């Protein structure tokens, strides 16, 4: 076994029938299975066939669990969003990291246009082991957060915005050009990848 | 006369001979003339022909002045930069605004990766009438500054950076997508335009 | 209080339920609240729950007002459009500027392909304190208007056009490269930001 | 013979040796030969080998002529530029059109930021058969000119500008999205193509 | 009157109500009115209110005519398409040119992958005064046609294709980089502009 | 051994020292070694150290050969160029294909603006087993050639052109959107890859 | 007859009526006809009019056959996909190659994130005459496959992915920049073109 | 002190004079100082003024050290490159990580076109705590490596390549769209950022 980790199915572009078929094979030998980018309607069809699933509509994520995931990660993973519209992506990250055996926390809607809102949470930010920052539009929040801590920061651009936000490209570019250095970036709206990477980091010392 | 304002020559792509010819016509009836985007060598040739010029190498700007410009603008124009590499563009803005009759101040190298450096200047920032913020890379500083004040902010993206900074395009896009609203943007590296626009704003109440 | 200004809610991507919840908290201590980028259906649900709102369908803007905004700005804000299709964005700017305490005027459909239509309004244009110019397609109108006045011009690109108009990108680029200098630019279709920035400018001398 | 027209050699990327070899073959049976995009140094080498050539440094164009071209086109071709930096491209167009048998005229430096300069030439503009408008930066001039006349307008974007002028792309896009309709566009800096197309138009009635 | 030409209304983004209002004003003093980019449903509402209109569904064009347009243009305007999917754009060009007083002809589906189909029409191609070539995908046809004739060619890129056709951008770029020189280009899918420009050219000798 | 084929060193970005070191290891057990994208100066240094090399300046290619390559490919590989400026890329393809054991032929400067030049070679074109078509600017030639034959065509875009040729991107896009179907494309200026792929195709039946 | 090959109709953007009309003409003298990019509804209308058709819903491809295609190609064409979502494009390639007289095989869902899945098929991969590799997202699989074999590889990027996959552009660019050399690329989602080109290659030795 | 970490100076765009001035202030209270993106000539001037510096030419990095950095990180940081041309960026990462207190190892030139070279190092790859993968061209290597391990992978695109490699953009996009999930990405050629982020990860469990 390569990763010793919950199996993940990429739900987008698969029919509920296809997903059910894959799940039925997997759940024989897996404790936890995630399905990402899953529309509500497909989720309902799957739930009616497979016992033990739970669906999170805003995160578009389903999980199947035989038991609760055991906390095996080193410290706390903190997920921060710039706006309220970034919350679905943040939830996808939170659920993924939780399923992978991490303690998770969140702070929502603390974007840079009112930076005092961010500073109100300074203590919690300083104590996290790994931080995920989710932001659309200009994508400036990860730079500011990373400037406040020693911990590694995973930046997730979102497609929130209009006009020249170019579906998240502007936020992505901002994050790649951050003048802070403890930052790395994942694909636009990729909450799943951010949660996965954060968990991978949080298990570095856990061989 | 349309603007009652110093005449400006766009130096880029003109020979020193062409610029001298234009200046000789203009200085008969103008008190102040600016030449922007002017290389050092051309500046030297012009200075040797026309008396009363002064050249600012880092800003690549020359001015010709019969008298000191009179302060006619309403309040103070403050120019802030994120990094030290943004200073030449900031200087072009400062000199332009000064030549147009404004009191000017500056704060350099207070980028978002160490945001406490910015907050140390909070009082000066709060009292400016108009603020110009110059930043390259992710271009996040104007959002943060605009979130601190009621004054209008002119954001100037610079071509500082590498890789996906795309010669200033990333900074520009970040500024256009700012989640603060008292912001408008000028072309990449356009310190001249920012100074001009700031002066125009600072003279709104000065018919 | 940072800005002494009406609170604004970005309506896009929020449910009517979320917006009602936010508004109910805010209107306790605010006189004026704006909701921007609000679809008609959501507006109707909000109106049925909260008294004192008014909805402007073409501008996709709702406001809640306890009293009429007091005129506190220095001069007149003039909003000009190139075509009739640019009017919704112009209205968003007009309503925003009005809500922020400014006297507002407008001139619609005076694009550069028939430039005599613009010149017919020369007097009104010359007397405005701040001008907002809204244009799609090639976005040339702000350059021409700015060349006629000393006042600051806020240029707003719109997504009107087809083919290589690229959803407003062509107009935006044209405005950023204007050969007039008393111009700064906001995001595509960002009437709200233009109105806000214009108001901020119109209050420069009003501490 | 397909075109009954002077032969043209694209000089860019060819050595002077290669060009001389081609010319020596052609001039046996051709009255006029053009070489475009030709660097000064190569031009000098060619001139020293082939008699009857003339080189125009700013237009980077050489011609070889046995006799003066006869005027065969219907009316006048007028070439207008927005700025002084656009003149080299304009000259390439002028020389090409002249070599192809057209009467040519020009008006330089009448860009839209000071539109009264353009209107001073209204009469000459109204009488041209075909108009070529050359502009960089925002590329707005062709729209305004086309709005003044019934004649066809060939718009030539130039690479003049900086930052988001993107080497002429912004001007090109502006021209393609013109709200005037008697306009068509050629490649960036393609003065030769504009002169050629204008001549082709000016010979429509000359079978 | 600037153009002595039929009035044109850009239908896209206007309601049928708005268009009816504009038409009712215009038709008092105009003989011919065109409405472009008009959806079928809007067309039906307009027809039921205004007498004398005719709607062309594939071209999305409506005209209102008091009399048949008189043929005033010099020669024949020929419209050629590469594929059958390009025909709607070609029809918009044909109808526009016809309404402006030109004799029009067409050849459809003669793209470069089977170039013999094009050559079968060589005689008709050689006798046209002005040629419009409409092509999507790689946009190669205008180059080949222009290489066969002395007449001016207006190239119209269409949004036909998928993947890297980028909604017509690939065809547009191909046309701008044509190695033929008697070519100029209009916006993607802009059949109207092509017809208008071709008519303008065809009237060069008709003062 | 994976490919039973001459070893190839990518010369760009390597010093002559590094290349010599690699070659000295390889030539012990290899009969033929190619070095691509090699500047003249580096080539000279290498030649002075290693016996048996030959350098082709326009193709920027060096080979080291113990014996002449044996012809093992099935048929003839024909390389066609649109212009004379495309010849260096064509030569890189020719030399590569030759070194890999193929009979090679070429036809240069037969672009689509004068399509009769192409048809003059119809017979030779029809008999080739594999065809490589090299073209810059609008990149239309491969479509026309592929439309004439049953053989597979490898299209190579070149960076020849200016303005919107975008360093070969326009040609590349044109080729990817070809309306002929017996075409596949390689990277811009990648003559080496085209020659390699053509050889691979020409050996399909040679197990 | 140029190609001695089944006639192909590009179904996208044509009505079922238009397609029926074209087919009725063709099937008189053709044994096999393909219709690509055909929606289910249109397919049903066509089937009800024309006998002998068969429709493949996931590949969006219809064929009309008088007899089974005879195997005329030299070896086996193998189609490999990176994910399950790439299968429809792969099927379009398989059906096209089969219709053109080739023996075809497939291996699905062997992407690079679990590269052992690919190696399990090494033997089958080594024996194919031509390989088509279909992949979305980062498009890395063709490089790896091409590195394992001497056979020519046709790479097909798919539009599978989200965010910066840019509708297949990222996969396309990856394939064009492959560090393997026995690769050439077709347009995004162009399974048909890949199958056609592979067949063309597989018939190189079959005059 | 925010980070308890060596101070870093971004050398690009600063004069040696400016850098010396900054260094002289810092070294009073810092044990280690890095200067990144530093040209050789500037490095020599700095070395002649400041004692205790060391310059790494290929990595364009200088450090000033009072003592050797103490190893404080949890495990080993492994840096892998696809090609030899990627080595300078890899070295920048290695030196940065080393200076920050980590044990570092490297494997060079194991790109995906010959994937067996990578697998030869499987054991070393499996035991690393954090992996940095540096690749240009198609950027596929990080996906393959991440698929082999549980450790977090930092992917660094390089500007190595030509044509459509777009200065590293293709590699960057490939990495962002990786079908492996334990990956995050930094800016093009940003070896420094990768080393810094890897160190930050390697210290997660080291409060
Ligand atoms: N939302 C997502 N974004 C990116 N990758 C994902 C996502 N969800 C699943 N994956 C990856 O896709 C793989 C499964 O793909 P598939 O076999 O198509 O279901 C998993 O191993 C994950 O690494
Ligand atoms: N650096 C600059 N950036 C943008 N516009 C400029 C700059 N310098 C001068 N200009 C404008 O260019 C005009 C002069 O252009 P020119 O006639 O070519 O010298 C002035 O009126 C300014 O508005
Ligand atoms: N399809 C079209 N594409 C580009 N421009 C058009 C089109 N239709 C009309 N126009 C132009 O738009 C102008 C009318 O715009 P409007 O006043 O918005 O109806 C006309 O004078 C035409 O020049
Ligand atoms: N001009 C070229 N363009 C693309 N790939 C090349 C080129 N020259 C060599 N290669 C490939 O690069 C590999 C060698 O790279 P390297 O180990 O860096 O010398 C060879 O196996 C070739 O497949
Ligand atoms: Mg918020
Ligand atoms: Mg700094
Ligand atoms: Mg109008
Ligand atoms: Mg000027
Ligand atoms: Mg056809
Ligand atoms: Mg040629
Ligand atoms: Mg899979
Ligand atoms: Mg290598």
Tab-separated table of C-alpha atoms and ligand atoms in Angstrom, chain B residues 7-10 14 22, chain C residues 179, chain D residues 81-85 108-111 113 117, ligand 8:
chain	number	residue	atom	x	y	z
B	7	UNK	CA	3.726	70.561	-20.266
B	8	UNK	CA	4.975	66.944	-20.353
B	9	UNK	CA	7.054	65.222	-23.029
B	10	UNK	CA	7.071	61.420	-23.257
B	14	UNK	CA	12.382	60.137	-29.024
B	22	UNK	CA	10.175	70.376	-28.765
C	179	UNK	CA	-2.580	58.961	-23.470
D	81	UNK	CA	-0.677	59.079	-36.645
D	82	UNK	CA	-1.668	59.506	-33.001
D	83	UNK	CA	1.846	60.268	-31.748
D	84	UNK	CA	5.296	61.166	-33.024
D	85	UNK	CA	6.586	57.708	-32.108
D	108	UNK	CA	1.111	63.353	-37.680
D	109	UNK	CA	0.652	63.580	-33.884
D	110	UNK	CA	-3.084	64.230	-33.546
D	111	UNK	CA	-3.971	61.698	-30.815
D	113	UNK	CA	-5.955	63.237	-25.660
D	117	UNK	CA	-5.671	68.945	-32.977
I	8	LIG	MG1	1.820	63.887	-28.793
